[in-house]
Structure formats: C-alpha cells, structure tokens
Amino acid sequence: MTHAQAQDSRVEWEGALVQRACAGDTRAFERLYREHAGRVYGLCLRMTRDAQLAEDCTQDTFINAWRALAKFQTRSSLSTWLHRIAVNVSLARRRKSPPVVESAPEGEERLANDWTLETPVEVHEIESAIGALPDGARDALVLHALYGYSHGEAAQMLGIAEGTCKAQLHRARKLLRERLGVEVN
Amino acid sequence: MTQPPDAEGRKVSSLRELPQAIEPARDLWPHIEARLSQIRAGATAANARAPLPASQRAARRGWLAAAAMVACVAVGVWIGRSLLPGAVYGSADGAASTTGASALDAVYVSDPRYARQRAALLRSLPAHLAALPPPARAKVTASLAALRKAKYDLESELGKDPGNALLQELLVNTYQDEMRVLTDVRDASDAGRGI
Amino acid sequence: MGMARRVSVALWLLGASAAVYATSDRTFERQVPAQPRGVVDISNVAGSIEVSGWDRQEVSVRGELGAGIERVDVTSEGGRTTIKVVLPQISGRHGEADLHVQIPKDSELDVSAVSADIRVSGVLGVQRLNAVSGDVTSELAGSDVDAKTVSGAVRLKGHGQGARLHVSSVSGDVHLEHGGGDFEASTVSGTLVVSLDSARSIRARSTSGDQRFEAKLARGAMVDATSVSGGLNVRASAEGGYAYEVSTFSGDIRDCFDAKPERTDKYAPGRILQGTRGEGAGHVRLKTMSGDVQLCDRN
C-alpha cells in the first residue's frame, strides 16, 4: 500500500467512526479519542505549560468535538480539526491578552525552514526553552515547527494575521538561539 | 513549567524531531465519557419535552431513559466509591480520580440495576421511615422533599437549556444524593431494629 | 410448704426479680484488657456514648442502664473489643443507656448509635462514628475521621493537623473547627460551617443546605463546592494563590475582588466569575443552581 493509499484508508476508517459517533456511539468516539488524545494533549501541554490545565484542555477539546461532530467534513483531517478546537480551548483557558504584534524586523532575516539545530541538544533543554518563550511566540512555534502547520494555517488557528504569525516565529527563533546557544536553521 | 515526560537524556537535531504525541499521566476518557452521557441525557430530555406529533409520543419515555442514563453515571461514581475502600474523593494526590475512573468503566452497563435498586428502596421507604425515631423521621422526610424539588427544578431548566453543563452536573449530584439518602435510611432503620 | 406451693412461690420470686430487672435503673461496670492499637467497637440504641482515650492497655466501660435495657455485652478477642447494648427481643420495649468508655488512646474506634449521642475525646486513632438521630461530637488528633448521621448534628474540633475527614449527613448540620488536610462533606439540607487551618482539598456538596467555609489553603489546593439551592460563602487564603471559577444558574455572585461576573450565554440564564489570586497555584470551583455565592479573602 502506498503512503497515499494508507492515508486514504485512514481517512475512510476515521470517517466511519465519526459517522457512528454522530449517531451517538460513544464507543466509536472513544476509539477516536484513543487515536488522537496524545497529540491533542501534547499541543495543550506546550501551549498551557501546566499538566493539570493541559488535561482540562484535552477533556474540553474532545467534549466540544463531540458537540460539533455534525459539522466535521469527513474527507478533511480529523487531527487538524481537533487541533483547531484544542488551540481555541487552550487560548480561552489561558485568558491572557492577545499576543504582542511585532513589526517585521529590519533587513532580510530568513525564516527557519526545518528548524534544525546546528548541534544536537537534549530534548528537555529544548522543551524548557520552548516553555520559556512568550505566549505568542510559543504558540506560533509549536503549531508551525512541532505540528507542521503552514504559516497560514497556524495564523488562522491562532486568530492572527499571517504576517503576525511570521513575526512571532522570527522572535521565537531569535530567543531560542539566545537561550540554547546554538544556531536554529 | 511542567515538562513533557521522558524528556531527559535524548538529543535531537531538529525541533521537528520532538514528539507530537504526549500521553497524559492518567486516562482522561472516563471523565469525558461521563460528560458525554450528561450531554446526551440533556438532549433526550429536551426532545421529550417538545410538542411531539402522535407518531413520536413514545419518545416521551425518553426522559426516563435519559434519567436512567444520567443516573447510570451517578451510580457509577457511587458504586465506585463504595467498592473502593480507602478511596477518598478529592484528595490532592489525584489517586481518587484513577480509582474512580475504573469504577465508571465497570459500571457503565448498570443502568437496569440502578433502576431496580431505586425502585426497591422507594417501595420499602415508608416502612424504613416508620422505623426511625420520630424527630429523625420528620427531618429525613423534609430532606427527601428538598431532593425532589431540586430534581424537579433542575429537570425543568434542563428542558429549556439541555446543553447546560452546570445543570447536568448538579442533576447527576442530585441523583447520587437521592440514592445515598435512600440507602442511609434503609441502613438506619435496620440498625434500629437489629440492636 | 407443699411442692406445688414451693414452685409457685419460686415462680413468683423469679417473676418479681425479672420485673425489678426490667423496670429499675442500674449501673454497670466492666474492664477488659486491650491492645494499645486494637479496635474498639461500640453500639448503643438510645442514650449516650462517651469515649475517652487513656494510657492504659485496657478498656473500661461504665454505664447507667435505663429500664428496658436487657444487658451490656463486653467481649475482647484478637485485638478487637466489642461493647454492645442489648435490648430485650420484645417489640415496643425501648431503653436508654449512658455509656462511659475509656480506651487505649491509639485505638481504632467504631461507634454506632441510633438516637444515642456520641462524644469522643483524646482518641488518636482512626474514628468511624455513625448515628441516626444522635449527635456526633469529636476531637480530631491527626488521624482519619469518618462521621455519618441521618439527622443528627456533627461537631468536630481539631488543632489544624492534616487528616482525611469525611462527613456525611442527610439533614444534620456539620460544624468543623480548626480542621486540616483533606475534607469531604455531603448533606442534603443540613448546614456546613467549616474552618480549616491548612487544607489540601475540600469537596462539599449540599442540595438545599448552606455552606460556609473559612480556609487557609495549602499550595496547589483544590476546592470544589456545589449546591443546588443552598448558599456558598467561602473565605480563603492560599499559599501560592488560586485560580477561581464561580458559576451559578440563577443565584447571585458576590466577591471582594471587584471582579465582574459574565453571562455564560446571551440567551439563557447563567453567570460565571473567573479570575486568579496571587500565582494561581490552587483551584477553587464553586457552583450552584439558585444559591447565592460569595468568595472573599480570609483575613
């Protein structure tokens, strides 16, 4: 089976579970929960920086998803849909003011493409550095660099302009470089 | 900040190598499942109250089913607590949530059992009340009336606002409390006779 | 005296003494050896049960037994001492016994009563106190206490030591002074008045009973109080502060922090007040349907 075929098969399988869940089958919904809970919790944990809050956000994400299941288009990605809900829930839970809009830096500083590090760094150091980032920079970095969303997708999820999202990623890259002492490419 | 677990020691060369999935320290599904049951119970109650054409009158019985479903969750927590000696609901170390979770899982199918137990306790309630000392009997009767009123008020408001999570939670609490009172009255009247 | 007459006199004498036994008050006294950390189990229907802890390795029972009490059984076996007031197996007979029991202070204590009041002091071990309409009063000493009544009041007094306290009543009022540790209470229509010198967790529930808490919360403490129509009044201070969430369907929300409750829905009743005190390390959640809620700092 090719990757595309595997992907299609997965979408079909999830689509069938979503349909059953829409009809009230909580066992089908549980199957979806088991499949996606880790990625949802990982996102919530990095956005909220608090395990208890991340658990609350994860629970609320799936409960909100259950309520809104009828609106989900089964041919699109359930994972992305759940992440959108998780981002909304995490932002609401944090209840902080909107991220500071930074003007684009002067000169042409390139955006990091792969977010590769000049030298390998221990995971706990990187997670700690990410956790120490200001909220706006951290949100943009987590969605783009860790979860692979495009600038446009990340901006839409966070409710900010794409330019603002790029500016936040600039800031994140600069702060990570300062904190970790290695170049971030 | 709370770090993702198992983060120690391993080195990565790119942020993209960081794990996307992190498992929570405990299983969150039981709590989610309980909330889903409340949502479904509220939706069924709303349907049962709306004016129905003759062909759908049978759906009115949905409220009993919804109440039983809500009570199913309620008795799940109740049975979980009574089956797990030493479990303290609400202790800060989180141990109670883990034990409570497995109780909810085990009890999800106990809906007919709850209905039977409640019916049996209600049938024998007059005899149990009669066995209590008179001052206790009067106070307990007043408490049962308070419970009935609370259920009525909550169900009425849920009929208008079935998705209201606060009211759903309070209704589940009230079902639990009713079962607790009926059981306590039965045990108290047995104690009076047995000694 | 002929045989028949002797028998009838004997029967009359027995009858007379039985009548004396059944109708007059009398005292009772018994001591049995007991293990220092054994279990003591006491049951009585009506009257009172007073238990105090001492340094001796024995259980001492003294009682004033009213008319209608058949006997008091005291047995001690395998680390368990059982004291049971026995009524005659005749319907309609009721009797009262006032028991004064002294037990090794580290004993585990189990007391059951119907309308007898229970009073405990100086006992350092775990206590399980159960009454129907009798009141339950006890001193806390750092061990777990489980107190349950149907209509009797529960009064507990401690010195702020941490323990697991579990109180349940249908219609009895609950008073706790200087508690500490983990506290859980549920009542339908009784009132809860609670002060905690150092709380790790508080879970309280009532249907129509009012709840009043004054608590010093440990860092990261959790408070969860709900009522359908009872009022909630909480005064709290917390090491590390706390995040709070107050929600009510139709009650009033009052707080001392100048925060403004928000509507939860434009088209439906329901208000919520959320905020943070200090670092927000703990969590305080207060919920009612129609009861009013007040949240302030503890002075």
XYZ file of C-alpha atoms in Angstrom:
679
model
C 0.000 0.000 0.000
C 1.449 3.423 -0.889
C 1.524 6.278 1.586
C -1.362 7.956 -0.233
C -3.382 4.753 -0.135
C -2.647 4.317 3.554
C -3.705 7.888 4.159
C -6.955 7.366 2.218
C -7.656 4.204 4.119
C -7.148 6.007 7.399
C -9.453 8.884 6.416
C -12.085 6.349 5.442
C -11.723 4.482 8.741
C -11.946 7.686 10.749
C -14.866 8.854 8.660
C -16.772 5.693 9.523
C -16.049 6.185 13.211
C -17.139 9.836 13.044
C -20.416 8.819 11.433
C -21.072 6.257 14.145
C -20.153 8.781 16.826
C -22.541 11.317 15.259
C -25.274 8.731 15.697
C -24.464 8.611 19.415
C -21.984 5.725 19.530
C -19.637 6.723 22.349
C -17.517 3.610 21.838
C -16.708 4.837 18.336
C -15.856 8.236 19.769
C -13.644 6.591 22.349
C -11.714 4.929 19.526
C -11.146 8.363 18.004
C -10.127 9.698 21.408
C -7.545 6.916 21.880
C -6.137 7.682 18.453
C -5.780 11.425 18.910
C -5.512 12.113 22.649
C -1.715 12.087 22.688
C -1.320 14.749 20.003
C -4.081 16.890 21.490
C -2.577 16.655 24.970
C 0.913 17.357 23.613
C -0.360 20.539 21.993
C -2.307 21.618 25.080
C 0.671 20.942 27.348
C 3.015 23.042 25.306
C 0.534 25.886 24.982
C -0.545 25.973 28.627
C 2.724 24.805 30.216
C 0.738 23.141 33.021
C -0.134 19.439 33.159
C -3.408 19.890 35.064
C -4.542 22.661 32.734
C -3.489 20.576 29.739
C -5.641 17.681 30.996
C -8.610 20.052 31.367
C -7.987 21.437 27.872
C -7.776 17.941 26.408
C -11.049 16.911 28.013
C -12.776 20.099 26.891
C -11.412 19.630 23.368
C -12.999 16.210 22.998
C -16.239 17.277 24.633
C -16.507 20.275 22.298
C -15.624 17.998 19.383
C -18.463 15.643 20.330
C -20.913 18.550 20.366
C -19.743 19.779 16.974
C -19.255 16.405 15.236
C -22.079 17.002 12.803
C -20.141 19.960 11.386
C -16.981 17.969 10.664
C -16.334 17.230 6.983
C -15.277 13.612 6.926
C -12.904 13.977 3.979
C -10.725 16.518 5.787
C -8.234 15.807 8.543
C -9.755 14.995 11.926
C -6.411 15.657 13.559
C -6.284 19.223 12.222
C -9.906 19.796 13.232
C -9.195 18.600 16.759
C -6.115 20.778 16.950
C -8.148 23.823 15.959
C -10.517 23.103 18.821
C -7.599 22.457 21.187
C -5.980 25.776 20.298
C -9.247 27.632 20.959
C -9.719 25.862 24.257
C -6.121 26.468 25.349
C -6.260 30.141 24.453
C -9.571 30.559 26.298
C -8.175 28.777 29.331
C -5.088 30.925 29.440
C -7.213 34.080 29.388
C -4.259 36.276 28.598
C -4.241 39.341 26.421
C -3.651 38.834 22.718
C -0.033 38.338 21.680
C 2.012 41.488 21.173
C 2.119 42.347 17.488
C 5.698 42.829 16.468
C 6.705 44.751 13.422
C 8.786 42.792 10.930
C 12.496 43.077 11.742
C 14.597 45.265 9.502
C 16.763 43.575 6.905
C 16.005 40.212 5.488
C 16.207 37.702 8.230
C 15.220 34.395 6.745
C 12.606 32.269 8.408
C 13.761 28.934 9.723
C 12.695 26.193 7.309
C 13.285 22.888 9.026
C 14.027 24.245 12.470
C 17.223 22.241 12.529
C 19.787 22.882 15.198
C 23.427 23.478 14.424
C 24.353 20.923 17.119
C 22.082 18.360 18.771
C 20.504 19.475 22.023
C 18.858 17.436 24.759
C 15.083 17.214 24.473
C 14.454 18.533 27.973
C 16.577 21.618 27.231
C 14.617 22.396 24.095
C 11.236 21.781 25.743
C 12.322 24.043 28.576
C 13.423 26.741 26.153
C 10.127 26.483 24.254
C 8.232 26.682 27.531
C 10.053 29.873 28.437
C 9.044 31.654 25.240
C 6.416 34.400 25.465
C 2.902 33.057 24.735
C 2.512 34.387 21.198
C 5.940 33.208 20.035
C 5.477 29.845 21.672
C 2.015 29.266 20.175
C 3.259 30.032 16.668
C 6.382 27.904 17.101
C 4.526 24.885 18.483
C 1.951 24.870 15.691
C 4.416 25.521 12.877
C 7.658 23.830 13.939
C 6.336 20.919 16.022
C 2.971 20.166 14.467
C 3.856 21.143 10.902
C 1.113 23.647 10.140
C 1.816 26.231 7.479
C 2.079 29.922 8.361
C -1.429 30.472 7.056
C -2.907 27.525 8.921
C -1.175 28.443 12.196
C -2.250 32.081 11.838
C -5.857 31.058 11.238
C -5.882 28.745 14.252
C -4.471 31.462 16.475
C -6.788 34.127 15.113
C -3.941 36.377 13.977
C -2.709 37.706 10.647
C -0.199 35.604 8.713
C 2.342 38.424 8.941
C 1.986 38.477 12.699
C 2.498 34.736 12.805
C 5.725 35.035 10.819
C 6.901 37.812 13.104
C 6.252 35.609 16.120
C 8.257 32.816 14.514
C 11.164 35.243 13.926
C 11.019 36.143 17.563
C 10.863 32.510 18.644
C 13.869 31.598 16.535
C 15.895 34.516 17.924
C 15.005 33.746 21.529
C 15.720 30.032 21.106
C 19.088 30.819 19.606
C 19.928 33.054 22.563
C 18.702 30.571 25.117
C 20.178 27.399 23.653
C 23.368 28.969 22.356
C 23.057 27.194 19.012
C 22.003 28.380 15.572
C 18.455 27.448 14.552
C 18.192 26.969 10.773
C 6.703 24.720 33.630
C 5.547 21.121 33.576
C 7.842 19.368 31.135
C 6.642 16.640 28.815
C 7.680 13.339 30.392
C 10.566 11.164 29.254
C 12.314 14.277 28.032
C 15.576 13.561 29.807
C 18.717 12.448 28.038
C 17.716 12.142 24.379
C 19.209 14.635 21.934
C 17.617 15.920 18.749
C 18.894 17.893 15.780
C 15.609 19.492 14.818
C 12.503 20.761 16.539
C 10.544 18.517 14.190
C 12.022 15.508 15.982
C 10.241 16.469 19.205
C 7.324 14.115 19.890
C 3.938 15.441 18.835
C 2.046 12.954 20.977
C 2.445 13.009 24.751
C 0.275 10.697 26.822
C -1.388 12.323 29.829
C -0.419 10.934 33.232
C -3.888 9.428 33.663
C -6.670 8.170 31.432
C -8.957 11.135 30.689
C -11.612 9.099 28.867
C -13.809 8.256 31.903
C -14.384 11.928 32.678
C -15.068 12.683 29.002
C -17.460 9.752 28.775
C -19.347 10.938 31.861
C -19.766 14.397 30.341
C -20.952 12.924 27.051
C -23.611 10.952 28.940
C -24.812 14.150 30.566
C -24.982 15.886 27.194
C -26.938 13.005 25.696
C -29.278 12.874 28.686
C -29.968 16.568 28.375
C -30.661 16.256 24.642
C -33.066 13.362 25.219
C -34.866 15.344 27.933
C -35.286 18.296 25.584
C -36.737 16.034 22.907
C -39.085 14.503 25.413
C -40.490 17.919 26.370
C -41.008 19.419 22.932
C -44.512 19.090 21.443
C -44.496 15.846 19.530
C -46.686 14.541 16.806
C -48.734 11.500 17.749
C -46.379 9.176 15.927
C -43.481 10.215 18.205
C -45.267 10.154 21.542
C -43.210 7.155 22.566
C -40.205 9.486 22.741
C -41.679 10.955 25.948
C -40.458 7.852 27.630
C -37.031 9.098 26.604
C -36.890 11.204 29.728
C -36.986 8.104 31.886
C -34.273 6.625 29.741
C -32.294 9.850 29.960
C -32.753 9.985 33.701
C -31.627 6.390 33.941
C -28.624 7.217 31.762
C -27.697 10.148 33.956
C -28.257 8.004 36.998
C -26.124 5.316 35.402
C -23.220 7.705 35.582
C -24.253 8.778 39.060
C -24.443 5.268 40.388
C -21.182 4.532 38.672
C -19.432 7.039 40.846
C -21.448 5.924 43.912
C -20.657 2.260 43.390
C -17.077 3.135 42.616
C -16.780 4.881 45.940
C -18.459 2.119 47.885
C -16.474 -0.635 46.162
C -13.131 1.003 46.683
C -12.425 1.263 50.382
C -9.987 3.923 51.277
C -10.545 5.919 48.105
C -11.043 9.498 49.115
C -12.801 11.594 46.545
C -10.911 14.785 46.163
C -7.576 14.062 47.755
C -4.923 16.273 46.258
C -2.675 13.454 45.068
C -5.158 12.504 42.379
C -5.416 8.894 43.489
C -9.200 9.139 43.710
C -9.560 10.059 40.043
C -7.682 6.941 38.987
C -9.782 4.599 41.119
C -12.990 6.472 40.222
C -12.174 6.114 36.551
C -12.073 2.320 36.631
C -15.326 2.276 38.635
C -17.110 4.345 35.979
C -15.828 1.999 33.281
C -17.052 -1.056 35.140
C -20.452 0.385 35.918
C -21.465 1.877 32.604
C -23.748 -1.063 31.947
C -25.520 -0.868 35.345
C -28.489 1.193 34.240
C -31.189 -1.516 34.809
C -29.554 -2.394 38.113
C -29.817 1.205 39.267
C -33.475 1.381 38.268
C -34.249 -1.880 40.118
C -32.381 -0.810 43.236
C -34.040 2.584 43.321
C -37.489 1.068 42.835
C -36.887 -1.410 45.661
C -35.682 1.307 48.028
C -38.661 3.528 47.217
C -41.110 0.666 47.821
C -39.687 -0.023 51.254
C -39.163 3.658 52.142
C -42.407 4.091 54.152
C -41.519 1.121 56.343
C -37.946 2.364 56.829
C -39.144 5.845 57.723
C -41.612 4.409 60.224
C -38.747 2.581 61.968
C -36.820 5.808 62.566
C -37.111 7.836 65.774
C -39.828 10.466 65.211
C -37.534 13.553 65.186
C -35.305 11.849 62.608
C -38.298 10.788 60.542
C -39.536 14.375 60.217
C -36.125 15.739 59.226
C -35.475 12.998 56.684
C -38.898 13.476 55.127
C -38.065 17.174 54.727
C -34.704 16.288 53.134
C -36.343 13.919 50.668
C -38.743 16.705 49.751
C -35.755 19.024 49.186
C -34.234 16.423 46.860
C -37.473 16.024 44.921
C -37.742 19.786 44.491
C -34.099 20.033 43.383
C -34.626 17.302 40.770
C -37.801 18.965 39.518
C -36.157 22.413 39.282
C -33.054 21.076 37.540
C -35.021 18.951 35.083
C -37.290 21.894 34.262
C -34.376 24.183 33.490
C -32.534 21.472 31.556
C -35.620 21.054 29.428
C -35.138 24.645 28.249
C -31.335 24.524 28.128
C -30.325 20.882 27.612
C -26.685 21.607 26.903
C -26.113 23.360 30.205
C -23.156 21.531 31.750
C -23.610 23.132 35.172
C -27.198 21.942 35.483
C -26.267 18.494 34.183
C -23.575 18.161 36.824
C -25.923 19.289 39.586
C -28.591 16.838 38.391
C -26.137 13.934 38.466
C -25.164 15.017 42.002
C -28.825 15.063 43.000
C -29.431 11.544 41.687
C -26.389 10.361 43.627
C -27.590 12.109 46.764
C -31.058 10.617 46.475
C -29.613 7.116 46.226
C -27.356 7.831 49.198
C -30.269 9.036 51.327
C -32.485 6.074 50.426
C -29.661 3.692 51.310
C -28.805 5.520 54.536
C -32.450 5.455 55.638
C -32.662 1.734 54.925
C -29.445 1.068 56.884
C -30.575 3.324 59.731
C -33.909 1.553 60.108
C -32.172 -1.836 60.067
C -29.814 -0.603 62.778
C -32.753 0.415 64.916
C -34.361 -2.968 64.593
C -31.263 -5.075 64.874
C -29.935 -3.884 68.174
C -44.961 -25.868 102.251
C -46.134 -28.375 99.575
C -44.179 -28.845 96.310
C -46.767 -27.059 94.176
C -46.748 -24.121 96.524
C -42.921 -24.015 96.596
C -42.871 -23.953 92.812
C -45.409 -21.207 92.624
C -43.520 -19.139 95.222
C -40.324 -19.734 93.274
C -42.032 -18.655 90.089
C -43.397 -15.573 91.821
C -39.923 -14.707 93.116
C -38.420 -15.139 89.654
C -41.177 -13.038 88.163
C -40.607 -10.369 90.785
C -36.884 -10.225 90.182
C -37.431 -10.117 86.393
C -39.804 -7.231 86.921
C -37.188 -5.499 89.080
C -34.596 -6.184 86.392
C -36.836 -4.746 83.700
C -38.120 -1.664 85.449
C -35.368 -0.217 87.582
C -32.314 1.780 86.553
C -28.995 0.277 87.402
C -25.284 0.761 86.893
C -22.899 -1.415 85.011
C -19.120 -1.644 85.220
C -16.569 -3.816 83.428
C -12.874 -3.715 82.499
C -11.133 -5.877 79.937
C -7.507 -5.883 78.750
C -6.938 -4.410 75.287
C -4.122 -3.972 72.809
C -2.680 -0.462 72.555
C -3.581 -0.200 68.836
C -6.542 -2.541 68.732
C -10.063 -1.888 67.503
C -12.885 -0.869 69.842
C -16.411 -1.337 68.566
C -19.317 0.222 70.496
C -23.027 0.118 69.701
C -25.987 1.562 71.546
C -29.515 2.466 70.543
C -30.572 5.326 72.778
C -28.960 7.388 75.492
C -25.352 8.401 75.054
C -21.889 7.050 74.306
C -18.932 8.951 75.725
C -15.480 7.695 74.736
C -12.155 8.994 76.000
C -8.610 7.860 75.339
C -6.145 6.939 78.073
C -2.703 5.452 78.535
C -3.755 2.087 79.988
C -3.902 -1.088 77.949
C -7.445 -1.841 78.893
C -10.976 -0.843 78.048
C -13.173 0.318 80.899
C -16.940 0.528 80.500
C -19.257 2.196 82.982
C -22.911 2.596 82.254
C -26.183 3.841 83.645
C -28.755 1.488 82.192
C -32.352 2.576 81.957
C -35.423 0.449 82.215
C -35.788 -1.742 79.193
C -32.097 -2.495 78.736
C -31.512 -6.210 78.915
C -27.731 -6.196 79.278
C -24.394 -4.858 78.047
C -22.100 -7.376 76.335
C -18.377 -6.681 76.533
C -16.014 -9.072 74.738
C -12.337 -8.811 73.883
C -10.719 -11.110 71.346
C -7.924 -10.932 68.776
C -7.263 -7.220 69.206
C -10.939 -6.249 68.977
C -13.035 -5.165 71.956
C -16.778 -5.121 71.373
C -19.272 -3.324 73.589
C -22.917 -3.816 72.703
C -26.052 -2.634 74.489
C -28.712 -5.306 74.116
C -32.456 -4.644 74.254
C -34.959 -7.390 75.022
C -36.427 -9.063 71.936
C -39.900 -7.752 72.738
C -41.487 -5.319 70.362
C -42.319 -1.925 71.757
C -39.705 -2.019 74.517
C -37.156 0.758 74.350
C -34.383 1.513 76.736
C -31.658 4.096 77.193
C -28.100 3.502 78.271
C -25.489 6.132 79.063
C -22.087 4.575 78.460
C -18.737 5.992 79.566
C -15.935 4.125 77.864
C -12.207 4.612 78.289
C -9.979 3.050 75.642
C -6.255 2.955 74.814
C -5.705 6.309 73.135
C -4.175 4.823 69.940
C -7.133 2.509 69.358
C -9.152 2.485 66.186
C -12.704 3.396 67.165
C -16.013 2.305 65.592
C -19.201 3.642 67.164
C -22.779 3.023 66.028
C -25.834 4.613 67.568
C -29.442 5.182 66.675
C -30.622 8.043 68.839
C -27.730 7.957 71.295
C -25.403 10.946 71.164
C -21.741 10.152 70.574
C -18.919 12.156 72.192
C -15.248 11.327 71.680
C -12.150 12.934 73.168
C -8.491 12.062 73.486
C -8.562 9.266 70.884
C -5.646 9.445 68.472
C -6.515 6.569 66.137
C -8.915 6.417 63.188
C -12.546 7.068 64.125
C -15.700 5.858 62.404
C -18.756 7.375 64.065
C -22.226 6.552 62.875
C -25.536 7.784 64.304
C -29.072 8.033 63.008
C -30.574 10.869 65.005
C -27.946 11.182 67.694
C -25.403 13.979 67.538
C -21.748 13.191 66.908
C -19.056 15.261 68.616
C -15.367 14.505 68.390
C -11.887 15.872 68.844
C -9.551 15.475 65.893
C -5.993 14.376 66.502
C -4.399 13.897 63.092
C -5.978 10.551 62.192
C -8.765 9.969 59.687
C -12.329 10.508 60.830
C -15.461 9.283 59.114
C -18.648 10.684 60.678
C -22.087 9.884 59.391
C -25.566 10.779 60.590
C -29.023 10.833 59.172
C -30.450 13.734 61.152
C -28.004 14.228 63.977
C -25.567 17.120 64.050
C -21.843 16.555 63.567
C -19.375 18.694 65.515
C -15.656 18.149 65.007
C -12.857 20.160 66.534
C -9.191 19.863 65.709
C -5.923 21.713 66.003
C -5.182 22.096 62.291
C -3.437 18.723 61.876
C -3.733 17.109 58.448
C -6.008 14.097 58.086
C -8.747 12.744 55.871
C -12.102 13.908 57.191
C -15.256 12.554 55.644
C -18.634 13.733 56.902
C -21.996 12.751 55.576
C -25.431 13.713 56.824
C -28.893 13.779 55.346
C -30.310 16.637 57.376
C -27.879 17.189 60.212
C -25.761 20.317 60.486
C -21.994 19.938 60.255
C -19.560 22.100 62.193
C -15.823 21.732 61.869
C -13.342 23.953 63.695
C -9.619 24.004 63.058
C -9.608 21.086 60.676
C -6.772 20.301 58.286
C -5.834 18.055 55.381
C -8.461 16.606 53.056
C -12.085 17.385 53.852
C -15.120 15.933 52.164
C -18.697 16.583 53.228
C -22.122 15.956 51.830
C -25.511 16.902 53.187
C -28.918 17.364 51.697
C -30.444 20.041 53.909
C -28.012 20.454 56.777
C -25.777 23.491 57.083
C -21.999 23.200 56.728
C -19.867 25.594 58.778
C -16.223 24.729 58.361
C -12.898 26.250 59.283
C -9.670 24.656 58.109
C -6.246 25.758 59.255
C -4.452 24.060 56.394
C -6.449 22.380 53.630
C -5.113 20.263 50.778
C -8.524 19.585 49.348
C -12.119 20.476 50.108
C -15.077 18.764 48.426
C -18.508 19.711 49.652
C -21.950 19.117 48.372
C -25.443 20.075 49.512
C -28.889 20.199 47.995
C -30.525 22.980 49.980
C -28.136 23.378 52.901
C -25.969 26.494 53.103
C -22.194 26.116 53.197
C -19.743 28.454 54.893
C -16.007 27.879 54.677
C -13.093 29.702 56.133
C -9.890 28.071 54.963
C -6.178 28.506 54.689
C -5.295 26.532 51.580
C -2.003 24.744 51.078
C -0.122 25.358 47.831
C -1.947 23.791 44.915
C -5.040 23.021 46.993
C -8.322 22.129 45.279
C -11.681 23.396 46.484
C -14.858 22.119 44.907
C -18.172 23.123 46.474
C -21.570 22.673 44.852
C -25.134 23.205 45.933
C -28.447 23.249 44.163
C -30.231 25.921 46.192
C -28.011 26.390 49.220
C -25.770 29.438 49.510
C -21.972 29.152 49.345
C -19.825 31.536 51.339
C -16.075 30.989 51.067
C -13.273 32.962 52.669
C -9.919 31.616 51.596
C -6.261 32.443 51.652
C -3.760 30.267 49.840
C -0.048 29.768 49.698
C 0.678 30.414 46.039
C -2.774 31.880 45.445
C -5.548 30.177 43.486
C -7.481 30.352 40.257
C -11.214 30.607 40.864
C -14.303 29.809 38.883
C -17.711 30.638 40.310
C -20.749 29.662 38.299
C -24.434 29.828 39.062
C -27.541 29.365 37.005
C -29.760 31.864 38.766
C -28.061 32.800 42.038
C -26.144 35.990 42.806
C -22.359 36.129 42.765
C -20.590 38.440 45.190
C -16.861 38.732 45.565
C -14.416 41.000 47.306
C -12.081 41.381 44.337
C -14.022 43.910 42.227
C -14.369 41.291 39.509
C -17.490 41.324 37.371
C -19.401 38.113 36.610
C -20.166 37.486 32.947
C -23.198 35.939 31.348
C -22.442 32.451 30.087
C -24.926 32.770 27.274
C -26.621 35.752 25.699
C -29.959 33.983 25.554
C -30.042 31.902 28.691
C -29.565 32.469 32.424
C -26.268 31.624 33.985
C -23.313 33.627 35.136
C -19.672 32.899 35.667
C -16.896 34.669 37.502
C -13.323 33.660 36.809
C -10.035 35.066 37.989
C -6.775 34.448 39.733
C -5.492 35.376 43.172
C -1.727 35.564 43.509
C 0.177 32.980 41.435
C -2.933 30.883 40.872
C -1.391 27.665 42.183
C -4.615 26.303 43.678
C -8.092 25.856 42.202
C -11.389 26.991 43.679
C -14.608 25.969 41.922
C -17.979 26.987 43.335
C -21.202 26.042 41.594
C -24.900 26.437 42.355
C -28.173 26.373 40.586
C -30.007 29.063 42.528
C -27.951 29.501 45.682
C -26.019 32.754 46.083
C -22.243 32.544 46.099
C -19.745 34.749 47.885
C -15.944 34.479 47.618
C -13.546 36.644 49.617
C -10.082 36.606 51.097
C -9.643 35.110 54.528
C -8.301 37.715 56.961
